XYZ file of C-alpha atoms in Angstrom:
399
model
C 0.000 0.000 0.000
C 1.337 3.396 -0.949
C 2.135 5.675 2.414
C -1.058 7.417 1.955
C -3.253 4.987 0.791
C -6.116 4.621 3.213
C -6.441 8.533 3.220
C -9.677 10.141 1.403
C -9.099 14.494 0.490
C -12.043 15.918 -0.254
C -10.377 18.988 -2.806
C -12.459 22.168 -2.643
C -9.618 23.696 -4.058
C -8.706 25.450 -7.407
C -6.417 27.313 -9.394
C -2.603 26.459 -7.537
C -1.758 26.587 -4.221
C -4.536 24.118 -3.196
C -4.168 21.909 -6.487
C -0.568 21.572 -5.918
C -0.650 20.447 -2.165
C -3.277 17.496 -3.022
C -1.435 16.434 -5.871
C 1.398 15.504 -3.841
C -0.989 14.003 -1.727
C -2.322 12.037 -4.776
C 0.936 11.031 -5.627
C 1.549 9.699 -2.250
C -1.461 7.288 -2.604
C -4.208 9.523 -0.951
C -7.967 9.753 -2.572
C -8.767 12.592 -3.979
C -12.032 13.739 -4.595
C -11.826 16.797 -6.626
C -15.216 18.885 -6.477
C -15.467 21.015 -9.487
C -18.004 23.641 -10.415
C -19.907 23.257 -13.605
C -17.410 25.623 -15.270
C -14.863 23.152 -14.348
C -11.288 24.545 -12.189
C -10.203 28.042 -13.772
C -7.323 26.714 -14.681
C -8.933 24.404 -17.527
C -9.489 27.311 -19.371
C -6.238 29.043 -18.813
C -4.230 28.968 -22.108
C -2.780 28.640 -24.713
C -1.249 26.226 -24.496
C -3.422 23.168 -24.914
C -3.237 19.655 -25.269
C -5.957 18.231 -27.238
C -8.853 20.577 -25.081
C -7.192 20.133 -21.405
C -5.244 23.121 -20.120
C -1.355 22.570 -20.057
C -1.470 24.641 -16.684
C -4.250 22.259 -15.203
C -2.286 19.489 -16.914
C 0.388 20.227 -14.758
C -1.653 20.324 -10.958
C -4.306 17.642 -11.479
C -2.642 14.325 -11.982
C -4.378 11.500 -9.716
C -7.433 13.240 -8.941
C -10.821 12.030 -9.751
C -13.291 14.532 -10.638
C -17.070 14.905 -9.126
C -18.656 17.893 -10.961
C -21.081 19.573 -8.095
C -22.936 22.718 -8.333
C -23.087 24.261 -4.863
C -25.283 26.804 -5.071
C -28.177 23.622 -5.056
C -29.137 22.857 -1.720
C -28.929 19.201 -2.719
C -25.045 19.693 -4.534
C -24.409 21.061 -0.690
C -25.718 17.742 0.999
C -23.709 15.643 -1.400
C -20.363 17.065 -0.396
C -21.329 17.361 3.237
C -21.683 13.358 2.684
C -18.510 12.914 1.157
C -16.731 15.556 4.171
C -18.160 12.981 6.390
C -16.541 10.387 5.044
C -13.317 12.171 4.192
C -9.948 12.442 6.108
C -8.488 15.623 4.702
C -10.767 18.705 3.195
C -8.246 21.580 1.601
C -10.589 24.331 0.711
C -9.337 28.072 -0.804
C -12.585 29.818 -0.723
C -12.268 33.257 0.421
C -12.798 33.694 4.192
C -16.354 33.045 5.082
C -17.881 32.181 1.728
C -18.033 28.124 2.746
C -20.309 28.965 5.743
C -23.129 29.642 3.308
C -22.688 26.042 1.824
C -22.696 24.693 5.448
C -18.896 23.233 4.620
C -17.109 25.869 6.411
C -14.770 23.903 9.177
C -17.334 24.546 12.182
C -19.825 22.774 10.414
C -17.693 19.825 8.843
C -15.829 19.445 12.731
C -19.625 18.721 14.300
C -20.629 15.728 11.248
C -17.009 14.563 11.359
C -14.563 15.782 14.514
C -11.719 13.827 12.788
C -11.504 15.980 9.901
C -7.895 17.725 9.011
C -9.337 20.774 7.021
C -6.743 22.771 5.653
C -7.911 26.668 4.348
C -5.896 28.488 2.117
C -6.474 32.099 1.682
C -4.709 35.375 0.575
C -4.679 36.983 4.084
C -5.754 34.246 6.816
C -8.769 34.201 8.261
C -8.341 36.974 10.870
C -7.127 40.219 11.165
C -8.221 43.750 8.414
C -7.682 41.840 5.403
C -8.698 38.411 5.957
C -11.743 38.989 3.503
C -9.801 40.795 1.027
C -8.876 38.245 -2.296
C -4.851 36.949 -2.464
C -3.065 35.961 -5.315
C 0.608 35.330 -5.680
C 1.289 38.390 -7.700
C -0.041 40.785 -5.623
C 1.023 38.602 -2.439
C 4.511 39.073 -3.950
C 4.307 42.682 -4.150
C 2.287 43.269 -0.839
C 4.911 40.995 1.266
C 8.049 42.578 -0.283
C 9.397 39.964 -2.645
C 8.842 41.943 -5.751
C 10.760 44.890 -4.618
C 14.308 42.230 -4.535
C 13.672 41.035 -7.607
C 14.929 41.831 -10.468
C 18.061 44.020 -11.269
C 18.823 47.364 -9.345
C 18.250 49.622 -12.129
C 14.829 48.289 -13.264
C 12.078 48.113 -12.192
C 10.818 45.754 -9.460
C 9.426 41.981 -10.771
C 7.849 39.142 -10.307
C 9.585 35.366 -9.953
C 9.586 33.693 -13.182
C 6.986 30.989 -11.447
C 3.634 31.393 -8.398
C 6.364 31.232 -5.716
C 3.963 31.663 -2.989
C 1.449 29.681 -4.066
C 4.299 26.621 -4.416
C 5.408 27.415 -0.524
C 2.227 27.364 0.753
C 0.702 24.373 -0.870
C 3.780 22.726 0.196
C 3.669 23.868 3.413
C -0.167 23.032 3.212
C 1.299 19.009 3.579
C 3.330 19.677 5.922
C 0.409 20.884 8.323
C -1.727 18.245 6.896
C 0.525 14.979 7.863
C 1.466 16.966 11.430
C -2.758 17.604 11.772
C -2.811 13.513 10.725
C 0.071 12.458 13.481
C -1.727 14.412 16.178
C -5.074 12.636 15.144
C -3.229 8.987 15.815
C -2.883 10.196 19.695
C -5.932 12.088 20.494
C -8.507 11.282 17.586
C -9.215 14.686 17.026
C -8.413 16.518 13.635
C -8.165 20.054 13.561
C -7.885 23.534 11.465
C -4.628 24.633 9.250
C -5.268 28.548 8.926
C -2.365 29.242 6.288
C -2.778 32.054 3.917
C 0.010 33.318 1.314
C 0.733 36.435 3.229
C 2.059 34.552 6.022
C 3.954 32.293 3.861
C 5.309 34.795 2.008
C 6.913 37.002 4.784
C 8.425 33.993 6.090
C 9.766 32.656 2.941
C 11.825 36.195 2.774
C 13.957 34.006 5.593
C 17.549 35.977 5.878
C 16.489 39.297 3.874
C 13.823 39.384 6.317
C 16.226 39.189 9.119
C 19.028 41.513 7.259
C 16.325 44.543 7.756
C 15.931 43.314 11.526
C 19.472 43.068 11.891
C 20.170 46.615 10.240
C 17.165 48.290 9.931
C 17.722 49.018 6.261
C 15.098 47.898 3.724
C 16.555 44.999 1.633
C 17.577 45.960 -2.044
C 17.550 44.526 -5.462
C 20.432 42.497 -6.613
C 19.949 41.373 -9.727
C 21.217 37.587 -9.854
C 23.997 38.480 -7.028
C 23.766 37.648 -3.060
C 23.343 40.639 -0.747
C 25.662 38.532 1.634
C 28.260 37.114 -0.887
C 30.132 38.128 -3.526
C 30.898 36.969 -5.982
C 27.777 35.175 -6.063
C 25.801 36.307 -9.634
C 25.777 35.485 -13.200
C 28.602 35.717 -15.480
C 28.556 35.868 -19.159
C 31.267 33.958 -21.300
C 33.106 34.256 -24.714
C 30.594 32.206 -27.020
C 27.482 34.666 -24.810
C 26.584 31.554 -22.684
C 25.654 32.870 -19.065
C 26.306 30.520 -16.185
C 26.230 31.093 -12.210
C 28.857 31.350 -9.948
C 28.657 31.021 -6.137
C 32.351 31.857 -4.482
C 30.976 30.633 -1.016
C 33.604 30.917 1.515
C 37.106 32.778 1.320
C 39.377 29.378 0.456
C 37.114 29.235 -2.511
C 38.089 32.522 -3.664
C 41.872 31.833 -3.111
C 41.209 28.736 -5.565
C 39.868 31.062 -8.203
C 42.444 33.600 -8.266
C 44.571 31.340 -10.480
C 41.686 29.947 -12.887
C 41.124 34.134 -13.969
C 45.407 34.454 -14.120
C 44.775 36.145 -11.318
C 47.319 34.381 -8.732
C 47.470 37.397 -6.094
C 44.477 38.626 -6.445
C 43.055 37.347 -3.388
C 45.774 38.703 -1.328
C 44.602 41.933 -2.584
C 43.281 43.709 0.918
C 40.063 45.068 -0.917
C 39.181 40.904 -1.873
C 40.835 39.308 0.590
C 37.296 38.323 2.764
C 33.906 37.902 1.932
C 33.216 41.285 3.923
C 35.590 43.032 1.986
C 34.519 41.618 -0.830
C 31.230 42.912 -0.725
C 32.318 46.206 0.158
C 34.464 46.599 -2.396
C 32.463 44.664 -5.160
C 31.504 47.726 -7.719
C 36.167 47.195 -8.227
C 35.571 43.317 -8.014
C 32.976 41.888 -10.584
C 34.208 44.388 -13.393
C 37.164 42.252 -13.436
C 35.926 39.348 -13.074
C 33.671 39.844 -15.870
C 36.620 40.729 -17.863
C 37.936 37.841 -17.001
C 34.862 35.165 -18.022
C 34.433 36.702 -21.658
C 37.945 35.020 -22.532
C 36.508 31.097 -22.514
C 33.479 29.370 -23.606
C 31.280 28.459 -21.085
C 31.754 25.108 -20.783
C 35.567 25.910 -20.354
C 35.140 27.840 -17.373
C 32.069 25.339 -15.845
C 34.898 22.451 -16.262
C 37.424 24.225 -14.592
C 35.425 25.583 -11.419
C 33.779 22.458 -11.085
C 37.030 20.745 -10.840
C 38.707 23.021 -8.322
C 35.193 22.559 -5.959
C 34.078 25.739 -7.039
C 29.930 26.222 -7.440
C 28.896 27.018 -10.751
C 26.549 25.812 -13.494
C 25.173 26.718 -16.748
C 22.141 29.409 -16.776
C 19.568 27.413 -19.151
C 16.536 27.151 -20.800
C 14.319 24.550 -19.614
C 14.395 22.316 -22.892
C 18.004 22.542 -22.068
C 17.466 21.650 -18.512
C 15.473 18.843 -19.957
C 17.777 17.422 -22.274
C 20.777 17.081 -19.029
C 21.636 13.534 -18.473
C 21.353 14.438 -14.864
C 17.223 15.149 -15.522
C 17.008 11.587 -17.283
C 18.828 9.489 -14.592
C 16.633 11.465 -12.090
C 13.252 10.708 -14.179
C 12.474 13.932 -13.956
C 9.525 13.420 -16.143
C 6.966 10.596 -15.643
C 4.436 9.115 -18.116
C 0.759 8.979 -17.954
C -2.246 7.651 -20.038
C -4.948 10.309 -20.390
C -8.007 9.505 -21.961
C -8.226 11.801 -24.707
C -4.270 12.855 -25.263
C -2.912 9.813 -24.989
C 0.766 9.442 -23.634
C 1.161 12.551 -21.229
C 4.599 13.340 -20.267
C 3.706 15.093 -16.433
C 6.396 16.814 -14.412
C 7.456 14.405 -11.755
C 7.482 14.764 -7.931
C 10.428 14.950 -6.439
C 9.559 12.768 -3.269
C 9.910 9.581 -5.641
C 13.059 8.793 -4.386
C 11.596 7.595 -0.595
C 12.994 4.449 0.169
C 9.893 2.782 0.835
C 7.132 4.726 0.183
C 8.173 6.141 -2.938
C 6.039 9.341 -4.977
C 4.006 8.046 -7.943
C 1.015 9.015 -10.386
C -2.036 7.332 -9.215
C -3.369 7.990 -13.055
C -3.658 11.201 -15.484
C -5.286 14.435 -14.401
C -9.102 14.092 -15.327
C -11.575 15.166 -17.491
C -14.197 17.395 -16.212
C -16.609 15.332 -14.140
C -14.956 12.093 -15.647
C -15.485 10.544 -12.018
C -18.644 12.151 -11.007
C -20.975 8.832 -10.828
C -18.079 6.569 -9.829
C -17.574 8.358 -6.747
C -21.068 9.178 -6.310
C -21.844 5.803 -6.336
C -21.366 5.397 -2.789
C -23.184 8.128 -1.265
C -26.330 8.803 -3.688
C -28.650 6.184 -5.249
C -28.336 5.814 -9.186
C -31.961 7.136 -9.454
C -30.947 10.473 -7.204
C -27.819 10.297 -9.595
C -30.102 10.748 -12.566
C -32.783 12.825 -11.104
C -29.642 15.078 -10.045
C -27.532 14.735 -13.711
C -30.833 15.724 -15.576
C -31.249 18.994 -12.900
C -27.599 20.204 -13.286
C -27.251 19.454 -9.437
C -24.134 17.336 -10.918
C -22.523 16.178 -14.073
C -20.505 13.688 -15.691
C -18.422 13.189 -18.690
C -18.658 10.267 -20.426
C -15.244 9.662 -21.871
């Protein structure tokens, strides 16, 4: 049995954050029950691109799941998921802060039918405080919490990550709370609430520039692909215009690449000769080092850093990232049949390398409502299942 298997998640969740944490339950072996509105998740109709009709984004979040299609704003769509909360293990639910109260599957009212339940919320703000009923997504969570104004370089202006980098944290986080919430229940029998909202996650994903300003009391800069506490830590471009990374961690690695640049002495140079001075003395330092890097391909320099123990690597595109023999002796990429595209090459999760409970797809992300009378099945009769298909309380895809 996989680690997870006797679980049941009943996902009210859409769009990322949510998705993502129950797919890594899915992959884990858990149940998921994903309740979908008519309309379907947003993300099915967020594209290009598409494969056959299905959304790459949703594609990419969905694997595993089976899908009940459930119109909540019927009375009798609300009493079929109240069934299944009874039943469930896990609910994880990113409504906005109050709205699941009028459905009567808010956690007050799921604790009373089933005290067990582990019912994670995820919400922009949390639900307390001036802005817990104010909407949250990762963009503006990543301008509101002070991540936007580091990123990017010092003379531009402020950006975004290149992926949802809250919404990954928290959803990963989301697990973490869920399988503490599910230890707890082994001793006491009791499950409990996971407040976690991407505000909170955010701040505390801004780890040591959060404590630099509480250390100094001066609000943390941008950088560009350098360190605010190391240098040279950035990006470097070579002769052939190939960027790569390098990370000089520690003062003995510096002294190792003084000779690489034909630079023997440099190191013993008072202005270089520690990290601190370094740093202070950096707008002298990376000018020559730059110098320096456009004299070899990039491959040149990544050999000969790499063989002195110096951190580097090569600054890629993904199909390049892809196409590394390190990627395919990982299995970076897993397989899956879906019923209408066929072979689905899925991103895979890294947790597949557990000894003995090891990550896998439990089967392709699913068609809208693809699962809706399966699951059904065991909580409404097939005449209520028909009575309810023909009303629009539910529906089903017939694939």
């Amino acid at each position: 049995m996989k680690a997870l298997g006797d679980l049941k998640v009943l996902d009210l969740s859409r769009v990322l954050a949510g998705p993502f944490s129950t797919q890594i339950l899915s992959d884990l072996g858990a149940t998921v029950w994903k309740i979908e509105s008519p309309r379907g998740d947003d993300t099915r109709r967020l594209g290009p691109p598409f494969m056959e009709s299905e959304s790459a984004y949703f594609l990419s979040i969905n694997r595993g799941k089976k899908s009940i299609c459930v119109n909540l704003k019927d009375e009798r769509g609300q009493r079929v998921v109240q069934r299944m909360a009874a039943k469930a293990d896990i609910i994880v639910e990113n409504f906005k802060t109050g709205d699941l109260a009028r459905y009567g599957l808010d956690y007050e009212s799921i604790e009373r039918i089933n005290p067990g339940i582990v019912y994670a919320s995820i919400t922009g703000y949390g639900h307390t405080g001036p802005r817990a009923y104010e909407p949250g997504v990762d963009t503006s969570l990543q301008g509101m919490i002070g991540l936007m104004s580091v990123t990017g370089e010092p003379d531009r202006p402020p950006s975004k990550t290149g992926i949802a980098a809250i919404d990954l944290l928290t959803g990963s986080l989301a697990v973490t709370g869920i399988l503490v919430a599910l230890r707890e229940r082994e001793r006491t029998g009791l499950g409990q609430h996971i407040d976690l909202s991407l505000f909170d996650t955010g701040i505390m994903g801004m780890v040591n520039v959060a404590q630099n300003y509480i250390a100094t009391g001066e609000p943390p800069q941008r950088y560009g692909s350098a360190h605010p506490q190391i240098c040279p830590y950035q990006t470097f471009e070579a002769k052939d215009g190939r960027w790569f990374m390098l990370a000089v961690m520690n003062d003995g690695m510096f002294q190792k690449l003084a000779p690489l640049i034909d630079r023997p002495a440099i190191h013993e140079d008072p202005r270089f000769e520690t990290n601190a001075a370094r740093l202070a003395h950096k707008d002298e330092l990376i000018p020559q080092l730059a110098e320096r890097f456009k004299t070899k391909d990039r491959h040149e320099w990544i050999d000969a850093l790499t063989k002195v123990g110096i951190t580097s690597g090569p600054i890629n595109t993904f199909d390049e990232t892809l196409a590394d023999k390190q990627a395919e002796a990982r299995q970076v990429v897993w397989n899956v049949e879906h019923p209408t595209i066929g072979d689905l090459p899925v991103m895979a999760n890294s947790l597949q390398y557990m000894s003995r409970t090891p990550a896998a797809p439990q089967g392709p992300p699913p068609l809208l409502g693809e699962h809706t009378r399966e699951v059904l099945s065991q909580f409404l009769s097939e005449d209520e299942m028909d009575e309810y298909e023909r009303d629009g309380v539910i529906g089903a895809t017939r694939s």
